[in-house]
């Protein structure tokens, strides 16, 4: 049986590219299926440490599995006004690296630039992923997705109404 | 019935008898009105600078932009709180380039002048090239803001020298700040982390939105869905409450709502342990303030607006928010989370979780507010033919509801008094 020790950078890269494609095609339920049952998704504020905890610091996004599900449900509704009509987005993922691995988990780093276009305006989110991935019988899955923004606040962006 | 939007007509118009209150949309788009707002409002009012909890130790400092000035907010070696213009008296460079930290002194990197955290010039390279009495009059020290004062831990500055006292300025808002500040016996504290974002809309739209109880059902339909989907996220409490004009342009809505409050409205999601903890928090409030006030603090929600641009919303969490216009159609917003310093790790975790459910650019509600504000700004492109916005809701009532628009009329009335803006050109 394959273990976490067998996972290559190519596989991780393919996995991140798949995730980006699902997000850009708004296939959010398929995106949700990439998470483990205890998966979480974080975007810290830009003036806290990249590894800060959402239990003690203010974040932009700190979703447990339930709230990721609710975020997806919301974004698929007409009443999610910030994303109706929905934005066009493009996630560009690069510099993918396996930073370390334990017996059951990969610590993956990547650079990400996401463009969001709506109402004739394009906004850019610049950041990095620090994701914790596990290997299941169905392949790689996300235990923690953390997008750390390399920005001074969200300017000119007014919102993270898409998934970064 | 509504007048023509002419250069003679005031931008804020009302007819008490017919119960109509209108605001000219020119107020949101005119570069001239924005210049007048800086001159007659931001240069003339007490403005929020920061919270005492951000400067706990001597030497702590924070840099912050307030009404286009770049300020240095410090607690000096004697423990005194100061605010200086962040510009070297020598040639003008900013002497501090960090967001926050702790320092005994600030050295301007350009020519090396050094200032204490009390703003006094401590040394300058080649000081023998200056007369001995060079700084006898203090003109080589950092320039302090004209007025600096605090109320219950909230620090304000004024760039107008002969302004009324902060206490007088805050008028009826003081009592409502008390209701927030009384939630801690130690001190209220800003939790680490700032939400900073830009909205492509006029700043006054955020004032209206921050104290608007009318929009929730429509704009925040998905947030209400979310609460319903979360098992045990609601207590059986209906939305009901009242709006108040607090004088000097300040206003508030106070109301009951079904969401959980860490101080202190329990929801089933928080379990039996949570119930015990919140009961303790409530019991202590009763000891300190008596049953009626404790109930108000614990179960009431407050969206408090302090003229011209401070919002303290004590809802499912507490947010402190301030915002400044950079153009008629753009503002910069800073938002913080405020909490009792002594609350348990359990309560802090739920507080921050509650905060993010609703508030901020990644929440389940604020992004829809931002969308609404930006759509209003787009709608204002039609102002020549569609020149007025309506703020009349509830004018016919003796006692208004929290979802009427009295609180917005309080803001707009003061805004008109100060700017004397016109509806047309």
CSV table of N, CA, C and O in Angstrom, one decimal, chain A residues 35-118:
chain,number,residue,atom,x,y,z
A,35,UNK,N,-11.6,17.9,1.0
A,35,UNK,CA,-11.2,18.0,2.4
A,35,UNK,C,-11.5,16.8,3.2
A,35,UNK,O,-12.4,16.0,2.9
A,36,UNK,N,-10.7,16.6,4.2
A,36,UNK,CA,-11.0,15.5,5.2
A,36,UNK,C,-12.2,15.9,6.0
A,36,UNK,O,-12.6,17.1,6.0
A,37,UNK,N,-12.7,14.9,6.8
A,37,UNK,CA,-13.9,15.2,7.6
A,37,UNK,C,-13.6,16.2,8.7
A,37,UNK,O,-14.5,16.9,9.2
A,38,UNK,N,-12.3,16.4,9.1
A,38,UNK,CA,-11.9,17.4,10.0
A,38,UNK,C,-11.2,18.5,9.4
A,38,UNK,O,-10.4,19.3,10.0
A,39,UNK,N,-11.4,18.7,8.1
A,39,UNK,CA,-10.6,19.7,7.3
A,39,UNK,C,-11.0,21.1,7.8
A,39,UNK,O,-12.1,21.4,8.3
A,40,UNK,N,-10.0,22.1,7.6
A,40,UNK,CA,-10.3,23.5,7.9
A,40,UNK,C,-9.6,24.4,6.9
A,40,UNK,O,-8.7,23.9,6.1
A,41,UNK,N,-10.1,25.6,6.8
A,41,UNK,CA,-9.6,26.6,5.8
A,41,UNK,C,-9.4,27.9,6.5
A,41,UNK,O,-10.4,28.4,7.1
A,42,UNK,N,-8.2,28.5,6.4
A,42,UNK,CA,-7.8,29.7,7.1
A,42,UNK,C,-7.3,30.8,6.2
A,42,UNK,O,-6.4,30.5,5.3
A,43,UNK,N,-7.7,32.0,6.4
A,43,UNK,CA,-7.0,33.2,5.9
A,43,UNK,C,-6.7,34.1,7.0
A,43,UNK,O,-7.6,34.8,7.5
A,44,UNK,N,-5.4,34.2,7.6
A,44,UNK,CA,-5.2,35.1,8.7
A,44,UNK,C,-5.2,36.5,8.2
A,44,UNK,O,-5.0,36.8,7.1
A,45,UNK,N,-5.4,37.4,9.2
A,45,UNK,CA,-5.2,38.9,8.9
A,45,UNK,C,-3.8,39.1,8.5
A,45,UNK,O,-2.9,38.3,8.8
A,46,UNK,N,-3.5,40.2,7.8
A,46,UNK,CA,-2.2,40.4,7.3
A,46,UNK,C,-1.2,41.0,8.3
A,46,UNK,O,0.0,41.1,8.0
A,47,UNK,N,-1.6,41.3,9.5
A,47,UNK,CA,-0.7,41.8,10.5
A,47,UNK,C,-0.5,40.8,11.7
A,47,UNK,O,-0.2,41.2,12.8
A,48,UNK,N,-0.8,39.5,11.5
A,48,UNK,CA,-0.5,38.5,12.5
A,48,UNK,C,0.5,37.5,11.9
A,48,UNK,O,0.7,37.5,10.7
A,49,UNK,N,1.1,36.7,12.8
A,49,UNK,CA,2.1,35.7,12.3
A,49,UNK,C,1.4,34.7,11.4
A,49,UNK,O,0.2,34.4,11.6
A,50,UNK,N,2.1,34.3,10.4
A,50,UNK,CA,1.5,33.3,9.4
A,50,UNK,C,1.0,32.1,10.1
A,50,UNK,O,0.0,31.5,9.6
A,51,UNK,N,1.6,31.7,11.2
A,51,UNK,CA,1.1,30.4,11.9
A,51,UNK,C,0.2,30.8,13.0
A,51,UNK,O,0.0,29.9,13.9
A,52,UNK,N,-0.4,32.0,13.1
A,52,UNK,CA,-1.2,32.4,14.2
A,52,UNK,C,-2.4,31.4,14.3
A,52,UNK,O,-2.8,30.8,13.4
A,53,UNK,N,-3.0,31.4,15.5
A,53,UNK,CA,-4.2,30.6,15.7
A,53,UNK,C,-5.5,31.4,15.7
A,53,UNK,O,-5.5,32.5,16.3
A,54,UNK,N,-6.5,30.9,15.0
A,54,UNK,CA,-7.8,31.7,15.0
A,54,UNK,C,-8.5,31.7,16.3
A,54,UNK,O,-9.5,32.5,16.5
A,55,UNK,N,-8.0,30.9,17.3
A,55,UNK,CA,-8.6,31.0,18.6
A,55,UNK,C,-8.2,32.2,19.4
A,55,UNK,O,-8.8,32.6,20.4
A,56,UNK,N,-7.1,32.8,19.0
A,56,UNK,CA,-6.5,33.9,19.8
A,56,UNK,C,-6.3,35.2,18.9
A,56,UNK,O,-6.0,36.2,19.5
A,57,UNK,N,-6.3,35.1,17.6
A,57,UNK,CA,-6.1,36.2,16.7
A,57,UNK,C,-7.2,36.4,15.8
A,57,UNK,O,-7.9,35.4,15.4
A,58,UNK,N,-7.4,37.6,15.3
A,58,UNK,CA,-8.5,37.9,14.4
A,58,UNK,C,-8.0,37.5,12.9
A,58,UNK,O,-6.9,37.9,12.5
A,59,UNK,N,-8.8,36.7,12.3
A,59,UNK,CA,-8.5,36.3,10.9
A,59,UNK,C,-9.5,36.9,9.9
A,59,UNK,O,-10.4,37.6,10.4
A,60,UNK,N,-9.3,36.7,8.7
A,60,UNK,CA,-10.4,37.0,7.7
A,60,UNK,C,-11.3,35.8,7.5
A,60,UNK,O,-12.5,35.9,7.5
A,61,UNK,N,-10.7,34.6,7.5
A,61,UNK,CA,-11.5,33.4,7.4
A,61,UNK,C,-10.9,32.3,8.3
A,61,UNK,O,-9.7,32.2,8.4
A,62,UNK,N,-11.8,31.7,9.1
A,62,UNK,CA,-11.4,30.6,9.9
A,62,UNK,C,-12.5,29.6,9.9
A,62,UNK,O,-13.4,29.6,10.8
A,63,UNK,N,-12.5,28.7,9.0
A,63,UNK,CA,-13.7,27.7,8.8
A,63,UNK,C,-13.3,26.4,9.3
A,63,UNK,O,-12.2,25.8,8.8
A,64,UNK,N,-14.1,25.8,10.1
A,64,UNK,CA,-14.0,24.3,10.3
A,64,UNK,C,-14.8,23.6,9.2
A,64,UNK,O,-15.3,24.3,8.3
A,65,UNK,N,-14.8,22.3,9.3
A,65,UNK,CA,-15.4,21.6,8.2
A,65,UNK,C,-16.9,22.0,7.9
A,65,UNK,O,-17.3,22.2,6.8
A,66,UNK,N,-17.6,22.2,9.1
A,66,UNK,CA,-19.0,22.6,8.9
A,66,UNK,C,-19.2,24.0,8.2
A,66,UNK,O,-20.0,24.2,7.3
A,67,UNK,N,-18.3,24.9,8.6
A,67,UNK,CA,-18.4,26.2,8.0
A,67,UNK,C,-17.9,26.2,6.6
A,67,UNK,O,-18.3,27.1,5.8
A,68,UNK,N,-17.0,25.4,6.2
A,68,UNK,CA,-16.6,25.3,4.8
A,68,UNK,C,-17.8,24.8,4.0
A,68,UNK,O,-18.1,25.3,2.9
A,69,UNK,N,-18.5,23.8,4.5
A,69,UNK,CA,-19.7,23.3,3.8
A,69,UNK,C,-20.7,24.5,3.7
A,69,UNK,O,-21.3,24.6,2.6
A,70,UNK,N,-20.9,25.2,4.7
A,70,UNK,CA,-21.9,26.3,4.7
A,70,UNK,C,-21.4,27.4,3.7
A,70,UNK,O,-22.2,28.1,3.1
A,71,UNK,N,-20.1,27.6,3.7
A,71,UNK,CA,-19.6,28.6,2.7
A,71,UNK,C,-19.9,28.2,1.3
A,71,UNK,O,-20.3,29.0,0.5
A,72,UNK,N,-19.7,26.9,1.0
A,72,UNK,CA,-20.0,26.4,-0.3
A,72,UNK,C,-21.5,26.6,-0.6
A,72,UNK,O,-21.9,27.1,-1.7
A,73,UNK,N,-22.3,26.2,0.3
A,73,UNK,CA,-23.7,26.3,0.1
A,73,UNK,C,-24.1,27.7,-0.2
A,73,UNK,O,-24.9,28.0,-1.1
A,74,UNK,N,-23.6,28.6,0.6
A,74,UNK,CA,-23.9,30.0,0.4
A,74,UNK,C,-23.5,30.5,-1.0
A,74,UNK,O,-24.3,31.2,-1.6
A,75,UNK,N,-22.3,30.1,-1.4
A,75,UNK,CA,-21.8,30.6,-2.7
A,75,UNK,C,-22.5,30.1,-3.9
A,75,UNK,O,-22.4,30.6,-5.0
A,76,UNK,N,-23.3,29.0,-3.6
A,76,UNK,CA,-24.1,28.5,-4.7
A,76,UNK,C,-25.5,29.1,-4.8
A,76,UNK,O,-26.4,28.7,-5.6
A,77,UNK,N,-25.8,30.0,-3.9
A,77,UNK,CA,-27.2,30.6,-3.8
A,77,UNK,C,-27.2,32.0,-4.6
A,77,UNK,O,-26.2,32.7,-4.5
A,78,UNK,N,-28.3,32.3,-5.1
A,78,UNK,CA,-28.5,33.7,-5.7
A,78,UNK,C,-28.4,34.7,-4.6
A,78,UNK,O,-28.1,35.9,-4.9
A,79,UNK,N,-28.7,34.4,-3.4
A,79,UNK,CA,-28.8,35.4,-2.3
A,79,UNK,C,-27.4,35.6,-1.7
A,79,UNK,O,-27.3,36.4,-0.8
A,80,UNK,N,-26.4,35.0,-2.2
A,80,UNK,CA,-25.0,35.4,-1.8
A,80,UNK,C,-24.6,36.6,-2.7
A,80,UNK,O,-24.0,36.4,-3.7
A,81,UNK,N,-25.1,37.7,-2.3
A,81,UNK,CA,-25.2,38.9,-3.2
A,81,UNK,C,-23.8,39.3,-3.7
A,81,UNK,O,-23.6,39.8,-4.8
A,82,UNK,N,-22.8,39.1,-2.9
A,82,UNK,CA,-21.4,39.5,-3.2
A,82,UNK,C,-20.9,38.7,-4.4
A,82,UNK,O,-20.1,39.2,-5.2
A,83,UNK,N,-21.5,37.5,-4.6
A,83,UNK,CA,-21.1,36.7,-5.7
A,83,UNK,C,-22.3,36.3,-6.6
A,83,UNK,O,-22.4,35.2,-7.1
A,84,UNK,N,-23.2,37.3,-6.8
A,84,UNK,CA,-24.2,37.1,-7.8
A,84,UNK,C,-24.3,38.4,-8.6
A,84,UNK,O,-24.6,39.4,-8.0
A,85,UNK,N,-24.2,38.4,-9.9
A,85,UNK,CA,-23.6,37.3,-10.6
A,85,UNK,C,-22.2,37.0,-10.2
A,85,UNK,O,-21.5,37.9,-9.7
A,86,UNK,N,-21.8,35.7,-10.3
A,86,UNK,CA,-20.5,35.4,-9.7
A,86,UNK,C,-19.3,36.0,-10.5
A,86,UNK,O,-19.4,36.3,-11.7
A,87,UNK,N,-18.2,36.1,-9.7
A,87,UNK,CA,-17.0,36.6,-10.3
A,87,UNK,C,-16.4,35.6,-11.3
A,87,UNK,O,-16.6,34.4,-11.2
A,88,UNK,N,-15.5,36.1,-12.2
A,88,UNK,CA,-14.6,35.2,-12.9
A,88,UNK,C,-13.3,35.2,-12.1
A,88,UNK,O,-12.8,36.3,-11.7
A,89,UNK,N,-12.8,34.0,-11.9
A,89,UNK,CA,-11.6,34.0,-11.1
A,89,UNK,C,-10.5,33.1,-11.8
A,89,UNK,O,-10.9,32.3,-12.7
A,90,UNK,N,-9.3,33.3,-11.5
A,90,UNK,CA,-8.2,32.5,-12.0
A,90,UNK,C,-7.1,32.3,-10.9
A,90,UNK,O,-6.5,33.3,-10.5
A,91,UNK,N,-6.9,31.1,-10.4
A,91,UNK,CA,-5.9,30.9,-9.4
A,91,UNK,C,-4.6,30.4,-10.2
A,91,UNK,O,-4.7,29.4,-10.9
A,92,UNK,N,-3.5,31.1,-10.0
A,92,UNK,CA,-2.2,30.6,-10.5
A,92,UNK,C,-1.4,30.1,-9.4
A,92,UNK,O,-1.0,30.8,-8.5
A,93,UNK,N,-1.1,28.8,-9.4
A,93,UNK,CA,-0.4,28.2,-8.3
A,93,UNK,C,1.0,27.8,-8.8
A,93,UNK,O,1.2,27.2,-9.9
A,94,UNK,N,2.0,28.1,-8.0
A,94,UNK,CA,3.4,27.9,-8.5
A,94,UNK,C,4.3,27.6,-7.3
A,94,UNK,O,3.8,27.6,-6.1
A,95,UNK,N,5.6,27.4,-7.5
A,95,UNK,CA,6.6,27.2,-6.5
A,95,UNK,C,6.2,26.1,-5.5
A,95,UNK,O,6.4,26.3,-4.3
A,96,UNK,N,5.6,25.1,-6.0
A,96,UNK,CA,5.1,24.0,-5.1
A,96,UNK,C,6.2,23.2,-4.5
A,96,UNK,O,7.2,22.8,-5.2
A,97,UNK,N,6.2,23.0,-3.2
A,97,UNK,CA,7.2,22.3,-2.5
A,97,UNK,C,6.6,21.4,-1.4
A,97,UNK,O,5.7,21.9,-0.7
A,98,UNK,N,7.2,20.3,-1.2
A,98,UNK,CA,6.9,19.5,0.0
A,98,UNK,C,7.9,20.0,1.0
A,98,UNK,O,9.1,19.7,0.9
A,99,UNK,N,7.4,20.7,2.0
A,99,UNK,CA,8.4,21.3,3.0
A,99,UNK,C,8.8,20.3,4.0
A,99,UNK,O,10.0,20.3,4.5
A,100,UNK,N,7.9,19.4,4.4
A,100,UNK,CA,8.3,18.4,5.4
A,100,UNK,C,7.2,17.3,5.3
A,100,UNK,O,6.1,17.6,4.8
A,101,UNK,N,7.5,16.2,5.9
A,101,UNK,CA,6.4,15.2,6.0
A,101,UNK,C,6.6,14.4,7.3
A,101,UNK,O,7.7,14.1,7.8
A,102,UNK,N,5.4,14.0,7.9
A,102,UNK,CA,5.4,13.2,9.1
A,102,UNK,C,4.9,11.8,8.6
A,102,UNK,O,4.8,11.6,7.4
A,103,UNK,N,4.6,11.0,9.5
A,103,UNK,CA,4.1,9.6,9.1
A,103,UNK,C,2.8,9.7,8.5
A,103,UNK,O,2.4,8.7,7.7
A,104,UNK,N,2.0,10.7,8.7
A,104,UNK,CA,0.7,10.7,8.1
A,104,UNK,C,0.3,12.0,7.4
A,104,UNK,O,-0.8,12.2,7.0
A,105,UNK,N,1.2,12.9,7.2
A,105,UNK,CA,0.9,14.2,6.8
A,105,UNK,C,2.0,14.9,6.0
A,105,UNK,O,3.2,14.7,6.3
A,106,UNK,N,1.6,15.6,4.9
A,106,UNK,CA,2.6,16.5,4.2
A,106,UNK,C,2.4,17.9,4.6
A,106,UNK,O,1.2,18.4,4.6
A,107,UNK,N,3.5,18.6,4.7
A,107,UNK,CA,3.4,20.1,4.9
A,107,UNK,C,3.8,20.7,3.5
A,107,UNK,O,5.0,20.5,3.1
A,108,UNK,N,2.8,21.2,2.8
A,108,UNK,CA,3.0,21.7,1.4
A,108,UNK,C,3.0,23.2,1.4
A,108,UNK,O,2.2,23.8,2.0
A,109,UNK,N,4.0,23.8,0.7
A,109,UNK,CA,4.0,25.2,0.4
A,109,UNK,C,3.9,25.5,-1.0
A,109,UNK,O,4.3,24.7,-1.9
A,110,UNK,N,3.2,26.6,-1.4
A,110,UNK,CA,3.1,27.0,-2.8
A,110,UNK,C,2.8,28.5,-2.8
A,110,UNK,O,2.4,29.1,-1.8
A,111,UNK,N,3.1,29.1,-3.9
A,111,UNK,CA,2.8,30.5,-4.1
A,111,UNK,C,1.5,30.6,-4.9
A,111,UNK,O,1.3,29.7,-5.8
A,112,UNK,N,0.7,31.6,-4.6
A,112,UNK,CA,-0.6,31.6,-5.4
A,112,UNK,C,-1.0,33.1,-5.6
A,112,UNK,O,-0.9,34.0,-4.8
A,113,UNK,N,-1.4,33.3,-6.9
A,113,UNK,CA,-2.0,34.6,-7.2
A,113,UNK,C,-3.3,34.3,-7.8
A,113,UNK,O,-3.5,33.5,-8.7
A,114,UNK,N,-4.3,35.0,-7.2
A,114,UNK,CA,-5.7,34.8,-7.7
A,114,UNK,C,-6.3,36.2,-8.2
A,114,UNK,O,-6.2,37.2,-7.5
A,115,UNK,N,-6.8,36.1,-9.4
A,115,UNK,CA,-7.4,37.3,-10.0
A,115,UNK,C,-8.9,37.1,-9.9
A,115,UNK,O,-9.4,36.0,-10.2
A,116,UNK,N,-9.6,38.1,-9.5
A,116,UNK,CA,-11.1,38.1,-9.4
A,116,UNK,C,-11.6,39.3,-10.2
A,116,UNK,O,-11.2,40.4,-10.0
A,117,UNK,N,-12.5,39.0,-11.2
A,117,UNK,CA,-13.0,40.0,-12.1
A,117,UNK,C,-14.5,40.1,-11.9
A,117,UNK,O,-15.2,39.0,-12.0
A,118,UNK,N,-15.0,41.3,-11.6
A,118,UNK,CA,-16.5,41.5,-11.5
A,118,UNK,C,-16.8,42.9,-11.9
A,118,UNK,O,-16.0,43.8,-11.4
